[in-house]
Tab-separated table of C-alpha atoms in Angstrom:
chain	number	residue	atom	x	y	z
A	1	MET	CA	-118.565	-17.803	-78.602
A	2	ASN	CA	-114.859	-19.798	-79.716
A	3	SER	CA	-114.057	-18.979	-83.225
A	4	THR	CA	-114.599	-22.444	-83.623
A	5	VAL	CA	-118.057	-23.109	-83.398
A	6	GLN	CA	-119.271	-19.621	-84.944
A	7	ALA	CA	-117.179	-21.080	-88.143
A	8	VAL	CA	-119.399	-24.549	-88.244
A	9	LEU	CA	-122.745	-22.373	-87.717
A	10	ALA	CA	-121.904	-19.945	-89.556
A	11	ALA	CA	-121.191	-22.637	-92.995
A	12	THR	CA	-123.926	-24.047	-91.335
A	13	ALA	CA	-125.931	-21.418	-92.509
A	14	THR	CA	-124.592	-21.018	-95.498
A	15	PHE	CA	-125.529	-24.794	-97.065
A	16	PHE	CA	-128.939	-23.391	-96.327
A	17	LEU	CA	-128.959	-21.192	-97.795
A	18	ILE	CA	-128.040	-22.332	-100.711
A	19	SER	CA	-129.946	-25.188	-100.752
A	20	ALA	CA	-133.210	-23.178	-100.360
A	21	LEU	CA	-132.115	-21.533	-103.156
A	22	PHE	CA	-131.201	-24.524	-105.484
A	23	ALA	CA	-134.677	-25.590	-104.699
A	24	PHE	CA	-136.706	-21.933	-105.214
A	25	ILE	CA	-135.021	-21.672	-109.151
A	26	CYS	CA	-136.057	-25.715	-109.310
A	27	LEU	CA	-139.436	-25.449	-108.896
A	28	VAL	CA	-139.531	-22.237	-111.275
A	29	CYS	CA	-138.244	-24.341	-113.609
A	30	LYS	CA	-140.879	-27.047	-113.574
A	31	SER	CA	-144.063	-24.529	-112.938
A	32	SER	CA	-142.487	-22.932	-116.530
A	33	LYS	CA	-142.357	-26.410	-118.531
A	34	ALA	CA	-145.834	-27.108	-116.885
A	35	ARG	CA	-146.959	-23.754	-118.168
A	36	SER	CA	-145.344	-25.603	-121.963
A	37	ARG	CA	-146.963	-28.230	-121.746
A	38	SER	CA	-150.723	-26.759	-121.560
A	39	HIS	CA	-150.156	-24.881	-124.647
A	40	ASN	CA	-148.809	-27.173	-126.698
A	41	HIS	CA	-150.738	-30.222	-125.918
A	42	GLN	CA	-148.554	-32.842	-126.613
A	43	PRO	CA	-145.378	-32.716	-129.213
A	44	LEU	CA	-146.325	-32.332	-132.705
A	45	PRO	CA	-144.981	-35.150	-135.081
A	46	GLN	CA	-143.068	-34.867	-138.301
A	47	ARG	CA	-144.863	-35.315	-141.848
A	48	GLN	CA	-143.032	-37.064	-144.709
A	49	THR	CA	-143.072	-34.004	-147.492
A	50	ARG	CA	-142.271	-34.857	-150.850
A	51	GLY	CA	-140.470	-32.370	-153.219
A	52	LEU	CA	-139.231	-32.342	-156.097
A	53	ASN	CA	-135.541	-33.809	-155.267
A	54	GLY	CA	-137.328	-37.027	-153.555
A	55	HIS	CA	-137.903	-36.890	-149.677
A	56	ARG	CA	-137.680	-34.318	-147.073
A	57	THR	CA	-138.593	-33.928	-143.927
A	58	VAL	CA	-140.539	-29.957	-143.110
A	59	PRO	CA	-141.869	-30.136	-139.312
A	60	ASN	CA	-145.522	-29.997	-139.256
A	61	SER	CA	-145.215	-26.182	-137.336
A	62	HIS	CA	-144.115	-25.713	-140.715
A	63	LEU	CA	-147.350	-26.376	-142.924
A	64	SER	CA	-149.530	-24.828	-139.769
A	65	SER	CA	-147.916	-21.460	-140.291
A	66	ILE	CA	-149.232	-21.827	-144.462
A	67	THR	CA	-152.742	-21.996	-142.669
A	68	ILE	CA	-153.330	-19.297	-140.203
A	69	ASP	CA	-155.556	-17.391	-141.418
A	70	GLU	CA	-154.218	-17.718	-145.992
A	71	SER	CA	-157.811	-16.551	-147.043
A	72	ALA	CA	-157.310	-13.576	-146.433
A	73	THR	CA	-155.154	-12.532	-149.507
A	74	PHE	CA	-157.665	-14.908	-151.445
A	75	ASP	CA	-159.908	-13.555	-154.179
A	76	PRO	CA	-163.527	-12.943	-152.712
A	77	THR	CA	-165.378	-13.761	-155.494
A	78	LEU	CA	-164.159	-17.478	-156.256
A	79	ASN	CA	-166.647	-20.271	-154.024
A	80	ARG	CA	-165.515	-21.776	-151.058
A	81	ILE	CA	-166.638	-25.589	-151.597
A	82	SER	CA	-167.374	-28.330	-150.020
A	83	MET	CA	-165.423	-31.035	-149.200
A	84	GLU	CA	-168.638	-32.961	-148.853
A	85	GLU	CA	-169.870	-31.649	-152.227
A	86	LEU	CA	-166.455	-32.507	-153.936
A	87	LYS	CA	-166.949	-36.092	-153.134
A	88	ILE	CA	-170.082	-36.533	-154.054
A	89	ALA	CA	-168.934	-35.280	-157.985
A	90	THR	CA	-165.448	-36.205	-157.822
A	91	LYS	CA	-166.985	-39.651	-156.512
A	92	ASN	CA	-164.289	-39.740	-153.590
A	93	PHE	CA	-162.503	-39.023	-156.042
A	94	SER	CA	-162.195	-41.873	-158.038
A	95	ALA	CA	-159.684	-42.680	-160.501
A	96	ASP	CA	-162.074	-43.535	-162.802
A	97	LEU	CA	-162.509	-39.783	-162.503
A	98	ILE	CA	-158.625	-38.695	-163.079
A	99	ILE	CA	-158.271	-36.823	-165.916
A	100	GLY	CA	-154.141	-35.537	-165.231
A	101	ASP	CA	-151.921	-35.309	-162.762
A	102	GLY	CA	-150.769	-31.861	-161.911
A	103	SER	CA	-147.600	-31.092	-159.926
A	104	PHE	CA	-148.435	-32.321	-156.687
A	105	GLY	CA	-151.866	-33.535	-157.407
A	106	PHE	CA	-154.529	-35.330	-159.879
A	107	VAL	CA	-156.600	-33.476	-161.359
A	108	TYR	CA	-159.990	-35.475	-161.796
A	109	LYS	CA	-162.965	-34.409	-164.454
A	110	ALA	CA	-166.514	-34.092	-162.138
A	111	THR	CA	-169.888	-31.872	-162.670
A	112	LEU	CA	-170.613	-29.689	-159.741
A	113	SER	CA	-174.579	-29.809	-157.739
A	114	ASP	CA	-175.842	-26.608	-159.955
A	115	GLY	CA	-174.467	-28.654	-163.277
A	116	VAL	CA	-171.657	-26.969	-164.339
A	117	THR	CA	-168.723	-29.750	-165.076
A	118	VAL	CA	-165.108	-28.804	-163.619
A	119	ALA	CA	-161.422	-29.535	-163.367
A	120	ILE	CA	-160.943	-30.439	-159.512
A	121	LYS	CA	-157.313	-30.304	-158.904
A	122	LYS	CA	-156.747	-32.265	-155.412
A	123	LEU	CA	-153.167	-31.640	-153.973
A	124	ASP	CA	-150.748	-33.422	-151.737
A	125	PRO	CA	-151.997	-33.350	-147.645
A	126	ASP	CA	-148.811	-34.616	-146.936
A	127	ALA	CA	-146.733	-32.530	-148.853
A	128	PHE	CA	-145.283	-29.665	-148.277
A	129	GLN	CA	-145.258	-27.614	-152.391
A	130	GLY	CA	-149.018	-28.524	-152.118
A	131	PHE	CA	-149.641	-26.425	-149.987
A	132	ARG	CA	-147.266	-23.229	-151.039
A	133	GLU	CA	-148.707	-24.002	-154.524
A	134	PHE	CA	-152.448	-23.622	-153.258
A	135	ARG	CA	-151.694	-20.346	-151.639
A	136	ALA	CA	-149.378	-19.229	-155.162
A	137	GLU	CA	-152.462	-20.525	-157.029
A	138	MET	CA	-154.586	-18.824	-155.365
A	139	GLU	CA	-153.439	-15.521	-154.725
A	140	THR	CA	-151.918	-15.231	-158.471
A	141	LEU	CA	-154.164	-17.338	-160.603
A	142	GLY	CA	-157.813	-15.837	-158.757
A	143	LYS	CA	-156.912	-12.562	-159.552
A	144	LEU	CA	-156.546	-12.879	-163.941
A	145	GLN	CA	-159.093	-12.236	-166.276
A	146	HIS	CA	-157.775	-13.178	-169.678
A	147	PRO	CA	-158.360	-15.023	-172.764
A	148	ASN	CA	-155.359	-17.226	-172.555
A	149	ILE	CA	-155.136	-17.948	-168.593
A	150	VAL	CA	-157.343	-20.694	-167.037
A	151	ARG	CA	-159.832	-19.521	-164.632
A	152	ILE	CA	-159.666	-20.592	-161.171
A	153	LEU	CA	-163.999	-21.131	-160.035
A	154	GLY	CA	-163.547	-22.332	-156.516
A	155	TYR	CA	-161.191	-23.590	-154.066
A	156	CYS	CA	-161.766	-25.980	-151.131
A	157	VAL	CA	-160.240	-25.530	-146.816
A	158	SER	CA	-160.797	-28.630	-144.745
A	159	GLY	CA	-158.539	-29.659	-142.399
A	160	ILE	CA	-155.014	-30.427	-144.191
A	161	GLU	CA	-156.789	-30.849	-147.297
A	162	ARG	CA	-156.299	-28.269	-149.787
A	163	VAL	CA	-158.280	-28.336	-153.802
A	164	LEU	CA	-158.961	-26.026	-156.768
A	165	ILE	CA	-161.591	-26.104	-158.872
A	166	TYR	CA	-160.943	-24.733	-162.009
A	167	GLU	CA	-162.747	-24.666	-165.714
A	168	PHE	CA	-162.657	-27.377	-167.724
A	169	ILE	CA	-161.131	-27.618	-170.675
A	170	GLU	CA	-162.493	-29.734	-173.459
A	171	LYS	CA	-159.510	-30.866	-175.993
A	172	GLY	CA	-157.117	-31.593	-172.873
A	173	ASN	CA	-153.414	-31.323	-172.017
A	174	LEU	CA	-150.976	-29.744	-175.332
A	175	ASP	CA	-148.478	-32.301	-174.679
A	176	GLN	CA	-151.514	-35.321	-175.263
A	177	TRP	CA	-151.757	-33.716	-178.347
A	178	LEU	CA	-147.957	-33.665	-179.301
A	179	HIS	CA	-147.160	-36.972	-178.234
A	180	ASP	CA	-149.324	-39.513	-177.174
A	181	THR	CA	-149.126	-42.067	-179.781
A	182	SER	CA	-151.163	-44.863	-177.254
A	183	PRO	CA	-153.210	-47.152	-179.465
A	184	GLY	CA	-156.412	-45.905	-180.060
A	185	SER	CA	-155.631	-42.219	-179.577
A	186	GLU	CA	-156.726	-41.113	-183.694
A	187	GLN	CA	-159.441	-42.623	-183.403
A	188	LEU	CA	-160.797	-40.271	-180.048
A	189	GLY	CA	-159.984	-37.437	-182.288
A	190	ASN	CA	-155.809	-36.652	-181.009
A	191	LEU	CA	-154.920	-36.945	-184.566
A	192	PRO	CA	-152.013	-34.943	-185.499
A	193	LEU	CA	-152.507	-30.601	-185.149
A	194	SER	CA	-152.394	-29.404	-188.281
A	195	TRP	CA	-149.636	-26.292	-188.779
A	196	GLU	CA	-152.363	-24.323	-188.474
A	197	THR	CA	-153.685	-25.029	-185.738
A	198	ARG	CA	-150.200	-25.020	-183.867
A	199	ILE	CA	-149.517	-21.526	-184.736
A	200	LYS	CA	-153.180	-21.062	-182.760
A	201	ALA	CA	-151.733	-22.489	-179.872
A	202	VAL	CA	-148.104	-20.348	-180.010
A	203	ARG	CA	-149.789	-17.609	-180.856
A	204	GLY	CA	-152.467	-18.320	-177.764
A	205	ILE	CA	-149.340	-19.245	-175.443
A	206	ALA	CA	-147.457	-15.994	-176.311
A	207	ASN	CA	-150.645	-13.822	-175.638
A	208	GLY	CA	-151.394	-15.280	-172.176
A	209	LEU	CA	-147.335	-14.781	-171.391
A	210	ALA	CA	-147.418	-11.206	-172.698
A	211	TYR	CA	-150.270	-10.388	-170.112
A	212	LEU	CA	-148.849	-11.673	-166.709
A	213	HIS	CA	-144.965	-10.312	-168.140
A	214	GLN	CA	-146.891	-6.875	-168.171
A	215	LEU	CA	-149.137	-6.763	-165.449
A	216	ASP	CA	-148.539	-3.715	-162.903
A	217	THR	CA	-146.470	-5.904	-160.491
A	218	PRO	CA	-145.602	-8.853	-163.502
A	219	ILE	CA	-145.678	-12.494	-162.467
A	220	ILE	CA	-143.139	-15.182	-163.627
A	221	HIS	CA	-145.339	-18.202	-164.342
A	222	ARG	CA	-141.690	-20.256	-164.131
A	223	ASP	CA	-143.037	-23.812	-165.560
A	224	ILE	CA	-144.247	-23.467	-169.165
A	225	LYS	CA	-144.098	-25.950	-170.828
A	226	ALA	CA	-146.588	-28.817	-173.016
A	227	SER	CA	-148.423	-30.375	-170.319
A	228	ASN	CA	-149.222	-27.068	-168.997
A	229	VAL	CA	-150.536	-25.644	-172.033
A	230	LEU	CA	-154.792	-26.866	-172.157
A	231	LEU	CA	-156.543	-26.428	-175.235
A	232	ASP	CA	-160.023	-25.449	-175.412
A	233	SER	CA	-163.117	-27.161	-178.442
A	234	ASP	CA	-161.263	-24.482	-180.551
A	235	PHE	CA	-157.975	-25.464	-180.392
A	236	GLU	CA	-158.011	-22.079	-178.236
A	237	ALA	CA	-154.610	-22.135	-175.735
A	238	HIS	CA	-154.994	-21.439	-171.896
A	239	ILE	CA	-152.199	-21.808	-169.315
A	240	ALA	CA	-152.247	-23.078	-166.285
A	241	ASP	CA	-151.000	-24.538	-163.549
A	242	PHE	CA	-149.291	-21.232	-161.630
A	243	GLY	CA	-147.550	-23.311	-157.926
A	244	LEU	CA	-144.175	-22.637	-159.577
A	245	ALA	CA	-145.770	-18.542	-160.246
A	246	ARG	CA	-143.663	-15.838	-158.341
A	247	ALA	CA	-144.795	-11.761	-158.625
A	248	ILE	CA	-141.734	-9.475	-159.170
A	249	ASP	CA	-140.717	-6.396	-158.463
A	250	GLY	CA	-139.254	-3.313	-159.841
A	251	SER	CA	-136.002	-4.422	-160.070
A	252	HIS	CA	-138.229	-7.423	-162.481
A	253	SER	CA	-136.261	-10.256	-160.950
A	254	HIS	CA	-138.136	-12.657	-158.052
A	255	VAL	CA	-135.069	-14.067	-155.818
A	256	SER	CA	-135.075	-17.053	-155.123
A	257	THR	CA	-132.838	-20.279	-153.422
A	258	GLN	CA	-134.223	-23.043	-155.831
A	259	VAL	CA	-134.467	-23.664	-159.267
A	260	ALA	CA	-137.903	-23.396	-160.361
A	261	GLY	CA	-139.043	-25.449	-163.603
A	262	THR	CA	-138.855	-28.553	-165.794
A	263	MET	CA	-135.530	-30.112	-167.307
A	264	GLY	CA	-135.573	-29.384	-170.716
A	265	TYR	CA	-137.129	-26.460	-170.882
A	266	MET	CA	-135.159	-24.532	-168.276
A	267	PRO	CA	-132.729	-21.880	-169.377
A	268	PRO	CA	-129.148	-22.029	-169.444
A	269	GLU	CA	-128.439	-18.901	-166.776
A	270	TYR	CA	-129.587	-21.730	-163.778
A	271	LYS	CA	-126.793	-23.902	-164.619
A	272	GLU	CA	-124.563	-20.871	-163.950
A	273	GLY	CA	-125.873	-20.717	-159.919
A	274	VAL	CA	-129.123	-17.652	-161.275
A	275	THR	CA	-131.925	-18.562	-158.987
A	276	ALA	CA	-134.006	-14.840	-159.498
A	277	ALA	CA	-137.565	-15.268	-161.394
A	278	THR	CA	-136.639	-13.455	-164.356
A	279	ALA	CA	-139.325	-12.719	-167.506
A	280	LYS	CA	-137.104	-13.698	-169.750
A	281	ALA	CA	-136.637	-17.289	-168.501
A	282	ASP	CA	-140.675	-17.481	-169.055
A	283	VAL	CA	-139.193	-16.237	-172.997
A	284	TYR	CA	-136.687	-19.251	-172.696
A	285	SER	CA	-139.348	-21.641	-172.111
A	286	PHE	CA	-141.551	-20.459	-174.488
A	287	GLY	CA	-139.277	-20.726	-176.926
A	288	ILE	CA	-137.983	-24.729	-176.062
A	289	LEU	CA	-141.409	-25.102	-176.908
A	290	MET	CA	-141.802	-23.332	-180.085
A	291	ILE	CA	-139.389	-25.758	-181.659
A	292	GLU	CA	-141.208	-28.727	-179.114
A	293	ILE	CA	-144.773	-28.365	-181.296
A	294	ALA	CA	-143.135	-27.699	-184.881
A	295	THR	CA	-141.505	-31.322	-183.869
A	296	ALA	CA	-143.150	-32.718	-181.625
A	297	GLU	CA	-139.730	-33.837	-179.952
A	298	ARG	CA	-139.944	-33.732	-176.544
A	299	PRO	CA	-137.315	-31.114	-174.972
A	300	ASN	CA	-135.813	-33.503	-171.845
A	301	LEU	CA	-134.946	-36.408	-174.313
A	302	PRO	CA	-132.194	-36.367	-176.071
A	303	MET	CA	-132.007	-35.953	-180.199
A	304	VAL	CA	-129.452	-37.913	-182.370
A	305	LEU	CA	-127.454	-35.825	-185.724
A	306	GLU	CA	-125.068	-37.241	-187.503
A	307	GLY	CA	-124.729	-40.411	-184.767
A	308	LYS	CA	-124.357	-38.122	-181.750
A	309	GLU	CA	-126.759	-37.202	-179.410
A	310	MET	CA	-127.454	-33.871	-177.848
A	311	GLY	CA	-129.976	-31.782	-176.441
A	312	LEU	CA	-133.683	-30.642	-178.608
A	313	ILE	CA	-132.057	-26.838	-178.846
A	314	VAL	CA	-128.870	-27.896	-179.956
A	315	TRP	CA	-129.917	-29.911	-182.581
A	316	ALA	CA	-132.076	-27.089	-183.614
A	317	ARG	CA	-129.699	-24.869	-183.667
A	318	LYS	CA	-127.444	-27.272	-185.658
A	319	MET	CA	-130.699	-27.827	-188.047
A	320	LEU	CA	-131.330	-24.015	-188.705
A	321	GLU	CA	-127.941	-23.733	-189.210
A	322	GLN	CA	-127.491	-26.198	-192.094
A	323	ASN	CA	-131.229	-25.153	-193.242
A	324	LYS	CA	-132.937	-28.034	-192.603
A	325	HIS	CA	-135.901	-25.907	-191.109
A	326	MET	CA	-138.732	-27.706	-193.272
A	327	GLU	CA	-137.203	-31.451	-192.329
A	328	MET	CA	-137.242	-30.584	-188.361
A	329	LEU	CA	-141.275	-30.853	-188.899
A	330	ASP	CA	-143.083	-33.192	-187.061
A	331	SER	CA	-143.309	-35.898	-189.404
A	332	LYS	CA	-146.520	-36.967	-189.171
A	333	MET	CA	-147.789	-33.342	-189.357
A	334	ALA	CA	-149.732	-32.629	-193.556
A	335	LYS	CA	-147.544	-30.573	-194.743
A	336	GLU	CA	-149.069	-29.593	-198.415
A	337	GLY	CA	-149.587	-25.874	-198.881
A	338	LEU	CA	-146.577	-25.132	-196.118
A	339	ARG	CA	-145.039	-22.009	-197.352
A	340	GLU	CA	-141.669	-23.068	-196.234
A	341	GLU	CA	-140.447	-19.004	-195.423
A	342	LYS	CA	-143.166	-19.197	-192.711
A	343	VAL	CA	-141.575	-22.218	-190.899
A	344	GLU	CA	-138.252	-20.337	-191.312
A	345	GLU	CA	-139.858	-16.872	-189.749
A	346	TYR	CA	-140.684	-19.273	-187.127
A	347	PHE	CA	-138.041	-20.985	-186.213
A	348	GLY	CA	-136.224	-17.737	-186.431
A	349	ILE	CA	-138.791	-16.253	-183.938
A	350	ALA	CA	-137.700	-19.471	-181.582
A	351	SER	CA	-134.559	-19.038	-181.747
A	352	MET	CA	-134.908	-15.453	-180.950
A	353	CYS	CA	-136.341	-16.476	-177.667
A	354	THR	CA	-133.842	-19.315	-177.411
A	355	ARG	CA	-130.445	-17.417	-176.834
A	356	GLU	CA	-127.526	-18.561	-174.184
A	357	ILE	CA	-127.533	-14.303	-173.139
A	358	MET	CA	-130.671	-13.976	-170.889
A	359	MET	CA	-130.670	-9.564	-172.083
A	360	ASP	CA	-130.195	-10.436	-175.962
A	361	ARG	CA	-133.727	-12.269	-175.598
A	362	PRO	CA	-137.116	-10.128	-176.687
A	363	VAL	CA	-139.443	-9.410	-174.072
A	364	MET	CA	-143.166	-11.260	-174.430
A	365	SER	CA	-145.139	-8.523	-175.557
A	366	GLU	CA	-142.553	-8.405	-178.918
A	367	VAL	CA	-142.195	-12.413	-179.413
A	368	VAL	CA	-146.604	-11.661	-180.198
A	369	HIS	CA	-146.324	-8.677	-182.755
A	370	LEU	CA	-143.119	-10.699	-184.616
A	371	LEU	CA	-146.361	-13.856	-183.919
A	372	ASP	CA	-148.935	-11.364	-185.689
A	373	ARG	CA	-146.798	-11.068	-188.470
A	374	LEU	CA	-146.751	-14.818	-189.011
A	375	ALA	CA	-150.249	-15.109	-189.354
A	376	THR	CA	-150.548	-13.273	-191.961
């Protein structure tokens, strides 16, 4: 056999060998893809979820990762209530029973089959934050026992639906009592709160926060504001809405990449890029709330002083510098018998809590002590 024939035969053999190898590789890849499709059935669609800064898209796989075995860390004493019972109690979540608009969900007043009147928060199933809020509340609020913190009684998990059931607090939230000027609100009993009642509410909030901050694993609420404080029939304050709450470690901070809270109540360090959850951030928000409770002015709206617009905290500092603390008080509130030195002391505590430098603010246990002295 001459060299030409040998070369042709060698080239032909090489061609068939490479072709066979290529066909084998294609067969393996096709088989792998088929197995993948059999496990996943079909590609999961993406769900639009509403975030704090508008809309963003979160793959469904992110949502499902939260739901897997999520009840494992919940308080076993909490009641798991069926969606069927909740639909009956709320008349299929009728708008007529809505008593509030919590973060990422409406709150309904309803009576369960055992006759207990409760507040039911149905979280938005399309909001990724709703899933996070459900887990945060179940893992924090479910384990807390304090007279100034709202109690969670049960929950419901049904498909993608998440519902939280709380004790019903009769008088609604503090924001309504401070700012509700709608026609007929006074006929419903929403008269301006007395100074004594405002002090009582402030002390209750302070006690609740001090309890949270002094736990073995401290909890930072991160969204202290008037609408997250509920008042019972005796006007005792109950801190609510723990959807943004975080437990912190021994360093007393929680690393976070997102700013949490509500405009007007957030501490100045957030503007400097500090996003860690700290107890001193709660203290600042509490100080702002103290000013709001006394003045009935909203922290997120501008104030006017000497023809200039400014934020509530800047206005308060300027007014206190001019010794105008009595003029700062809610104009609708009765002031007969009110002691001026007590008002000055009150705003002094609020000023301590809202100091610009985080480390200069007192801890909540110290604030409780100062408020106890104020009430005597």
